[in-house]
């Protein structure tokens, strides 16, 4: 693998032990994937933030790195944490968990990482440009950056993302290269997509068909950014899709698909997907915002809750920045008056909801519906927003 003089110096320890360890990891990764060189990255999103997922071993690793003087040199932000970093007490997060989560955040802060803990950094002041190279880690953010924006990133793990942030480089392989961004299968959508959860159902089904491949969708007449983020998140959860194209909608969709294998998503597949994900009839907790809600989604929820009062816990998960925007518009107050909470920095999957006494959750996200049974021991209601609000009010 070709290394510049600067990169060789990093590998030889001229910039200290931490940089040397990080560069070693990046070179090793590049060798495994056949990269010919390193490339600079514009921004990094670091994984392994929730104490629920990293545990004590992860916390000790981060504290050790921070104590040894690790500092990031490109704009770097975080995946969702395990709790709302401000309102955790009011929301009933356990004290001991909060103490550990705060220690994780402190280690990141020491490394100069921005404490923006979200899976939608592109809605929270960190929207990349088309063609930019990144080292992002959260699967739905990776999918959105590649597919909807046309930026380029592999899905980084915790250590490789952190190493890229500290060195400023990532090995040039995978989705950084044109040849790996071409579609390998076509999914013709014949079913009606009437709600965000329909896009989630399509994503769950398509992710299973595609696995690690790049699907190309035909038959989707229109889609909002919110629907595309739900579609990508769901495919990344049921499969490992990090890039997809939608005919006439996404920026790299001008492709020859004539020779590709084709699958059809009809009403039958849609219904079967809903049936397979629904295991709860009356969930205890209703959560929107997977991926983290946009300001438009928060407006829609606030509007639907106007004049009503939720009898069940209702959360709308989002980034801190979008929560601030929602506060300025009076939406946080409106949702609170209707018995709900706008929850920042975390989500239903990486928060310890099972420890908080919840056994069943209602969601309109295919990703959350896929992960909640395994990660959080939840029974799931997967429905559209209107049905879930009806459930919250009953
Ligand atoms: Fe984001 Fe959590 Fe969903 S990280 S994509 S809200 S599972």
PDB file of N, CA and C in Angstrom, residues 314-385:
ATOM      1  N   UNK A 314     -44.812   8.509  25.346  1.00  0.00           N
ATOM      2  CA  UNK A 314     -44.603   8.759  23.921  1.00  0.00           C
ATOM      3  C   UNK A 314     -43.332   9.591  23.760  1.00  0.00           C
ATOM      4  N   UNK A 315     -42.379   9.061  23.031  1.00  0.00           N
ATOM      5  CA  UNK A 315     -41.115   9.774  22.800  1.00  0.00           C
ATOM      6  C   UNK A 315     -40.987  10.109  21.322  1.00  0.00           C
ATOM      7  N   UNK A 316     -40.367  11.259  21.070  1.00  0.00           N
ATOM      8  CA  UNK A 316     -39.942  11.584  19.703  1.00  0.00           C
ATOM      9  C   UNK A 316     -38.436  11.787  19.790  1.00  0.00           C
ATOM     10  N   UNK A 317     -37.670  10.853  19.235  1.00  0.00           N
ATOM     11  CA  UNK A 317     -36.208  10.929  19.352  1.00  0.00           C
ATOM     12  C   UNK A 317     -35.633  11.772  18.220  1.00  0.00           C
ATOM     13  N   UNK A 318     -34.673  12.594  18.589  1.00  0.00           N
ATOM     14  CA  UNK A 318     -34.055  13.474  17.594  1.00  0.00           C
ATOM     15  C   UNK A 318     -32.665  13.899  18.052  1.00  0.00           C
ATOM     16  N   UNK A 319     -32.012  14.703  17.219  1.00  0.00           N
ATOM     17  CA  UNK A 319     -30.708  15.244  17.613  1.00  0.00           C
ATOM     18  C   UNK A 319     -30.917  16.462  18.510  1.00  0.00           C
ATOM     19  N   UNK A 320     -29.870  16.832  19.232  1.00  0.00           N
ATOM     20  CA  UNK A 320     -29.942  18.009  20.110  1.00  0.00           C
ATOM     21  C   UNK A 320     -30.251  19.265  19.289  1.00  0.00           C
ATOM     22  N   UNK A 321     -29.608  19.396  18.125  1.00  0.00           N
ATOM     23  CA  UNK A 321     -29.794  20.611  17.325  1.00  0.00           C
ATOM     24  C   UNK A 321     -31.235  20.730  16.824  1.00  0.00           C
ATOM     25  N   UNK A 322     -31.796  19.605  16.361  1.00  0.00           N
ATOM     26  CA  UNK A 322     -33.181  19.651  15.873  1.00  0.00           C
ATOM     27  C   UNK A 322     -34.136  19.884  17.052  1.00  0.00           C
ATOM     28  N   UNK A 323     -33.799  19.342  18.226  1.00  0.00           N
ATOM     29  CA  UNK A 323     -34.642  19.608  19.406  1.00  0.00           C
ATOM     30  C   UNK A 323     -34.653  21.117  19.715  1.00  0.00           C
ATOM     31  N   UNK A 324     -33.479  21.745  19.580  1.00  0.00           N
ATOM     32  CA  UNK A 324     -33.419  23.193  19.839  1.00  0.00           C
ATOM     33  C   UNK A 324     -34.297  23.968  18.846  1.00  0.00           C
ATOM     34  N   UNK A 325     -34.251  23.514  17.576  1.00  0.00           N
ATOM     35  CA  UNK A 325     -35.110  24.170  16.571  1.00  0.00           C
ATOM     36  C   UNK A 325     -36.582  23.963  16.941  1.00  0.00           C
ATOM     37  N   UNK A 326     -36.896  22.745  17.365  1.00  0.00           N
ATOM     38  CA  UNK A 326     -38.282  22.424  17.724  1.00  0.00           C
ATOM     39  C   UNK A 326     -38.717  23.230  18.943  1.00  0.00           C
ATOM     40  N   UNK A 327     -37.786  23.457  19.867  1.00  0.00           N
ATOM     41  CA  UNK A 327     -38.079  24.266  21.056  1.00  0.00           C
ATOM     42  C   UNK A 327     -38.435  25.692  20.627  1.00  0.00           C
ATOM     43  N   UNK A 328     -37.599  26.217  19.715  1.00  0.00           N
ATOM     44  CA  UNK A 328     -37.809  27.592  19.249  1.00  0.00           C
ATOM     45  C   UNK A 328     -39.168  27.746  18.573  1.00  0.00           C
ATOM     46  N   UNK A 329     -39.662  26.696  17.959  1.00  0.00           N
ATOM     47  CA  UNK A 329     -40.977  26.760  17.279  1.00  0.00           C
ATOM     48  C   UNK A 329     -42.133  26.427  18.212  1.00  0.00           C
ATOM     49  N   UNK A 330     -41.819  26.112  19.478  1.00  0.00           N
ATOM     50  CA  UNK A 330     -42.878  25.771  20.435  1.00  0.00           C
ATOM     51  C   UNK A 330     -43.348  24.323  20.330  1.00  0.00           C
ATOM     52  N   UNK A 331     -42.650  23.504  19.532  1.00  0.00           N
ATOM     53  CA  UNK A 331     -43.115  22.124  19.307  1.00  0.00           C
ATOM     54  C   UNK A 331     -42.820  21.222  20.500  1.00  0.00           C
ATOM     55  N   UNK A 332     -41.694  21.483  21.178  1.00  0.00           N
ATOM     56  CA  UNK A 332     -41.335  20.648  22.332  1.00  0.00           C
ATOM     57  C   UNK A 332     -42.389  20.843  23.422  1.00  0.00           C
ATOM     58  N   UNK A 333     -42.764  22.095  23.625  1.00  0.00           N
ATOM     59  CA  UNK A 333     -43.784  22.420  24.632  1.00  0.00           C
ATOM     60  C   UNK A 333     -45.127  21.798  24.238  1.00  0.00           C
ATOM     61  N   UNK A 334     -45.465  21.906  22.956  1.00  0.00           N
ATOM     62  CA  UNK A 334     -46.761  21.371  22.492  1.00  0.00           C
ATOM     63  C   UNK A 334     -46.822  19.856  22.706  1.00  0.00           C
ATOM     64  N   UNK A 335     -45.726  19.175  22.408  1.00  0.00           N
ATOM     65  CA  UNK A 335     -45.709  17.708  22.564  1.00  0.00           C
ATOM     66  C   UNK A 335     -45.756  17.351  24.060  1.00  0.00           C
ATOM     67  N   UNK A 336     -45.070  18.153  24.871  1.00  0.00           N
ATOM     68  CA  UNK A 336     -45.093  17.918  26.315  1.00  0.00           C
ATOM     69  C   UNK A 336     -46.505  18.110  26.880  1.00  0.00           C
ATOM     70  N   UNK A 337     -47.163  19.151  26.418  1.00  0.00           N
ATOM     71  CA  UNK A 337     -48.538  19.402  26.886  1.00  0.00           C
ATOM     72  C   UNK A 337     -49.487  18.269  26.507  1.00  0.00           C
ATOM     73  N   UNK A 338     -49.125  17.557  25.421  1.00  0.00           N
ATOM     74  CA  UNK A 338     -49.957  16.416  24.999  1.00  0.00           C
ATOM     75  C   UNK A 338     -49.484  15.121  25.663  1.00  0.00           C
ATOM     76  N   UNK A 339     -48.554  15.241  26.619  1.00  0.00           N
ATOM     77  CA  UNK A 339     -48.125  14.068  27.382  1.00  0.00           C
ATOM     78  C   UNK A 339     -46.909  13.354  26.816  1.00  0.00           C
ATOM     79  N   UNK A 340     -46.301  13.886  25.741  1.00  0.00           N
ATOM     80  CA  UNK A 340     -45.124  13.238  25.142  1.00  0.00           C
ATOM     81  C   UNK A 340     -43.827  13.943  25.517  1.00  0.00           C
ATOM     82  N   UNK A 341     -42.714  13.430  25.005  1.00  0.00           N
ATOM     83  CA  UNK A 341     -41.407  14.043  25.244  1.00  0.00           C
ATOM     84  C   UNK A 341     -40.622  14.070  23.937  1.00  0.00           C
ATOM     85  N   UNK A 342     -39.958  15.177  23.675  1.00  0.00           N
ATOM     86  CA  UNK A 342     -38.962  15.172  22.593  1.00  0.00           C
ATOM     87  C   UNK A 342     -37.639  14.820  23.264  1.00  0.00           C
ATOM     88  N   UNK A 343     -37.105  13.677  22.881  1.00  0.00           N
ATOM     89  CA  UNK A 343     -35.929  13.112  23.543  1.00  0.00           C
ATOM     90  C   UNK A 343     -34.722  13.293  22.624  1.00  0.00           C
ATOM     91  N   UNK A 344     -33.655  13.916  23.122  1.00  0.00           N
ATOM     92  CA  UNK A 344     -32.475  14.135  22.274  1.00  0.00           C
ATOM     93  C   UNK A 344     -31.359  13.161  22.637  1.00  0.00           C
ATOM     94  N   UNK A 345     -30.409  13.026  21.732  1.00  0.00           N
ATOM     95  CA  UNK A 345     -29.116  12.325  21.919  1.00  0.00           C
ATOM     96  C   UNK A 345     -29.200  10.800  21.928  1.00  0.00           C
ATOM     97  N   UNK A 346     -30.385  10.229  21.978  1.00  0.00           N
ATOM     98  CA  UNK A 346     -30.479   8.772  22.133  1.00  0.00           C
ATOM     99  C   UNK A 346     -31.630   8.231  21.294  1.00  0.00           C
ATOM    100  N   UNK A 347     -31.903   6.955  21.406  1.00  0.00           N
ATOM    101  CA  UNK A 347     -33.066   6.375  20.714  1.00  0.00           C
ATOM    102  C   UNK A 347     -33.528   5.126  21.447  1.00  0.00           C
ATOM    103  N   UNK A 348     -34.654   4.595  20.968  1.00  0.00           N
ATOM    104  CA  UNK A 348     -35.288   3.435  21.622  1.00  0.00           C
ATOM    105  C   UNK A 348     -34.417   2.186  21.590  1.00  0.00           C
ATOM    106  N   UNK A 349     -33.468   2.108  20.665  1.00  0.00           N
ATOM    107  CA  UNK A 349     -32.659   0.887  20.550  1.00  0.00           C
ATOM    108  C   UNK A 349     -31.408   0.958  21.428  1.00  0.00           C
ATOM    109  N   UNK A 350     -30.746   2.107  21.464  1.00  0.00           N
ATOM    110  CA  UNK A 350     -29.503   2.185  22.250  1.00  0.00           C
ATOM    111  C   UNK A 350     -29.734   2.656  23.691  1.00  0.00           C
ATOM    112  N   UNK A 351     -30.958   3.065  24.010  1.00  0.00           N
ATOM    113  CA  UNK A 351     -31.286   3.390  25.414  1.00  0.00           C
ATOM    114  C   UNK A 351     -31.657   2.092  26.138  1.00  0.00           C
ATOM    115  N   UNK A 352     -31.452   2.046  27.445  1.00  0.00           N
ATOM    116  CA  UNK A 352     -31.733   0.799  28.178  1.00  0.00           C
ATOM    117  C   UNK A 352     -33.221   0.663  28.521  1.00  0.00           C
ATOM    118  N   UNK A 353     -34.087   0.665  27.495  1.00  0.00           N
ATOM    119  CA  UNK A 353     -35.536   0.721  27.781  1.00  0.00           C
ATOM    120  C   UNK A 353     -36.023  -0.529  28.514  1.00  0.00           C
ATOM    121  N   UNK A 354     -35.356  -1.656  28.284  1.00  0.00           N
ATOM    122  CA  UNK A 354     -35.784  -2.877  28.974  1.00  0.00           C
ATOM    123  C   UNK A 354     -35.520  -2.758  30.479  1.00  0.00           C
ATOM    124  N   UNK A 355     -34.393  -2.093  30.845  1.00  0.00           N
ATOM    125  CA  UNK A 355     -34.092  -1.853  32.265  1.00  0.00           C
ATOM    126  C   UNK A 355     -35.063  -0.853  32.874  1.00  0.00           C
ATOM    127  N   UNK A 356     -35.648  -0.021  32.023  1.00  0.00           N
ATOM    128  CA  UNK A 356     -36.559   1.018  32.514  1.00  0.00           C
ATOM    129  C   UNK A 356     -37.985   0.491  32.653  1.00  0.00           C
ATOM    130  N   UNK A 357     -38.150  -0.795  32.425  1.00  0.00           N
ATOM    131  CA  UNK A 357     -39.442  -1.430  32.679  1.00  0.00           C
ATOM    132  C   UNK A 357     -40.341  -1.599  31.461  1.00  0.00           C
ATOM    133  N   UNK A 358     -39.857  -1.281  30.272  1.00  0.00           N
ATOM    134  CA  UNK A 358     -40.707  -1.441  29.081  1.00  0.00           C
ATOM    135  C   UNK A 358     -40.476  -2.816  28.456  1.00  0.00           C
ATOM    136  N   UNK A 359     -41.590  -3.451  28.101  1.00  0.00           N
ATOM    137  CA  UNK A 359     -41.496  -4.776  27.463  1.00  0.00           C
ATOM    138  C   UNK A 359     -42.083  -4.771  26.059  1.00  0.00           C
ATOM    139  N   UNK A 360     -42.787  -3.671  25.706  1.00  0.00           N
ATOM    140  CA  UNK A 360     -43.362  -3.613  24.362  1.00  0.00           C
ATOM    141  C   UNK A 360     -43.348  -2.171  23.861  1.00  0.00           C
ATOM    142  N   UNK A 361     -43.018  -2.020  22.573  1.00  0.00           N
ATOM    143  CA  UNK A 361     -42.838  -0.685  22.006  1.00  0.00           C
ATOM    144  C   UNK A 361     -43.530  -0.586  20.650  1.00  0.00           C
ATOM    145  N   UNK A 362     -44.116   0.573  20.402  1.00  0.00           N
ATOM    146  CA  UNK A 362     -44.743   0.833  19.101  1.00  0.00           C
ATOM    147  C   UNK A 362     -43.865   1.768  18.292  1.00  0.00           C
ATOM    148  N   UNK A 363     -43.587   1.421  17.042  1.00  0.00           N
ATOM    149  CA  UNK A 363     -42.701   2.226  16.182  1.00  0.00           C
ATOM    150  C   UNK A 363     -43.241   2.262  14.751  1.00  0.00           C
ATOM    151  N   UNK A 364     -42.831   3.304  14.008  1.00  0.00           N
ATOM    152  CA  UNK A 364     -43.176   3.328  12.576  1.00  0.00           C
ATOM    153  C   UNK A 364     -41.923   3.131  11.721  1.00  0.00           C
ATOM    154  N   UNK A 365     -40.849   2.632  12.343  1.00  0.00           N
ATOM    155  CA  UNK A 365     -39.576   2.457  11.649  1.00  0.00           C
ATOM    156  C   UNK A 365     -39.260   0.977  11.467  1.00  0.00           C
ATOM    157  N   UNK A 366     -38.934   0.609  10.235  1.00  0.00           N
ATOM    158  CA  UNK A 366     -38.564  -0.784   9.963  1.00  0.00           C
ATOM    159  C   UNK A 366     -37.291  -1.177  10.680  1.00  0.00           C
ATOM    160  N   UNK A 367     -36.369  -0.224  10.848  1.00  0.00           N
ATOM    161  CA  UNK A 367     -35.119  -0.539  11.542  1.00  0.00           C
ATOM    162  C   UNK A 367     -35.399  -0.828  13.012  1.00  0.00           C
ATOM    163  N   UNK A 368     -36.144   0.068  13.657  1.00  0.00           N
ATOM    164  CA  UNK A 368     -36.442  -0.143  15.079  1.00  0.00           C
ATOM    165  C   UNK A 368     -37.221  -1.445  15.272  1.00  0.00           C
ATOM    166  N   UNK A 369     -38.187  -1.694  14.375  1.00  0.00           N
ATOM    167  CA  UNK A 369     -38.987  -2.921  14.503  1.00  0.00           C
ATOM    168  C   UNK A 369     -38.118  -4.165  14.353  1.00  0.00           C
ATOM    169  N   UNK A 370     -37.059  -4.066  13.557  1.00  0.00           N
ATOM    170  CA  UNK A 370     -36.154  -5.206  13.348  1.00  0.00           C
ATOM    171  C   UNK A 370     -35.263  -5.421  14.576  1.00  0.00           C
ATOM    172  N   UNK A 371     -34.758  -4.326  15.146  1.00  0.00           N
ATOM    173  CA  UNK A 371     -33.773  -4.456  16.235  1.00  0.00           C
ATOM    174  C   UNK A 371     -34.370  -4.607  17.635  1.00  0.00           C
ATOM    175  N   UNK A 372     -35.550  -4.046  17.855  1.00  0.00           N
ATOM    176  CA  UNK A 372     -36.070  -4.007  19.232  1.00  0.00           C
ATOM    177  C   UNK A 372     -36.227  -5.382  19.894  1.00  0.00           C
ATOM    178  N   UNK A 373     -36.689  -6.416  19.173  1.00  0.00           N
ATOM    179  CA  UNK A 373     -36.821  -7.712  19.859  1.00  0.00           C
ATOM    180  C   UNK A 373     -35.474  -8.245  20.357  1.00  0.00           C
ATOM    181  N   UNK A 374     -34.430  -8.170  19.543  1.00  0.00           N
ATOM    182  CA  UNK A 374     -33.133  -8.731  19.930  1.00  0.00           C
ATOM    183  C   UNK A 374     -32.351  -7.829  20.878  1.00  0.00           C
ATOM    184  N   UNK A 375     -32.260  -6.548  20.563  1.00  0.00           N
ATOM    185  CA  UNK A 375     -31.420  -5.630  21.355  1.00  0.00           C
ATOM    186  C   UNK A 375     -32.075  -5.227  22.669  1.00  0.00           C
ATOM    187  N   UNK A 376     -33.405  -5.168  22.689  1.00  0.00           N
ATOM    188  CA  UNK A 376     -34.080  -4.580  23.855  1.00  0.00           C
ATOM    189  C   UNK A 376     -35.170  -5.483  24.424  1.00  0.00           C
ATOM    190  N   UNK A 377     -35.217  -6.725  23.949  1.00  0.00           N
ATOM    191  CA  UNK A 377     -36.208  -7.710  24.445  1.00  0.00           C
ATOM    192  C   UNK A 377     -37.636  -7.146  24.392  1.00  0.00           C
ATOM    193  N   UNK A 378     -37.970  -6.480  23.312  1.00  0.00           N
ATOM    194  CA  UNK A 378     -39.298  -5.864  23.198  1.00  0.00           C
ATOM    195  C   UNK A 378     -40.208  -6.649  22.264  1.00  0.00           C
ATOM    196  N   UNK A 379     -41.490  -6.674  22.618  1.00  0.00           N
ATOM    197  CA  UNK A 379     -42.499  -7.029  21.633  1.00  0.00           C
ATOM    198  C   UNK A 379     -42.799  -5.726  20.896  1.00  0.00           C
ATOM    199  N   UNK A 380     -43.181  -5.850  19.624  1.00  0.00           N
ATOM    200  CA  UNK A 380     -43.233  -4.654  18.786  1.00  0.00           C
ATOM    201  C   UNK A 380     -44.592  -4.471  18.111  1.00  0.00           C
ATOM    202  N   UNK A 381     -45.046  -3.210  18.092  1.00  0.00           N
ATOM    203  CA  UNK A 381     -46.134  -2.855  17.182  1.00  0.00           C
ATOM    204  C   UNK A 381     -45.503  -1.984  16.097  1.00  0.00           C
ATOM    205  N   UNK A 382     -45.564  -2.424  14.844  1.00  0.00           N
ATOM    206  CA  UNK A 382     -45.000  -1.675  13.712  1.00  0.00           C
ATOM    207  C   UNK A 382     -46.160  -1.194  12.845  1.00  0.00           C
ATOM    208  N   UNK A 383     -46.483   0.089  12.974  1.00  0.00           N
ATOM    209  CA  UNK A 383     -47.636   0.653  12.255  1.00  0.00           C
ATOM    210  C   UNK A 383     -47.319   2.068  11.792  1.00  0.00           C
ATOM    211  N   UNK A 384     -48.267   2.679  11.104  1.00  0.00           N
ATOM    212  CA  UNK A 384     -48.032   4.064  10.681  1.00  0.00           C
ATOM    213  C   UNK A 384     -48.321   5.016  11.846  1.00  0.00           C
ATOM    214  N   UNK A 385     -47.956   6.246  11.641  1.00  0.00           N
ATOM    215  CA  UNK A 385     -48.003   7.248  12.708  1.00  0.00           C
ATOM    216  C   UNK A 385     -49.420   7.419  13.290  1.00  0.00           C
TER     217      UNK A 385
END
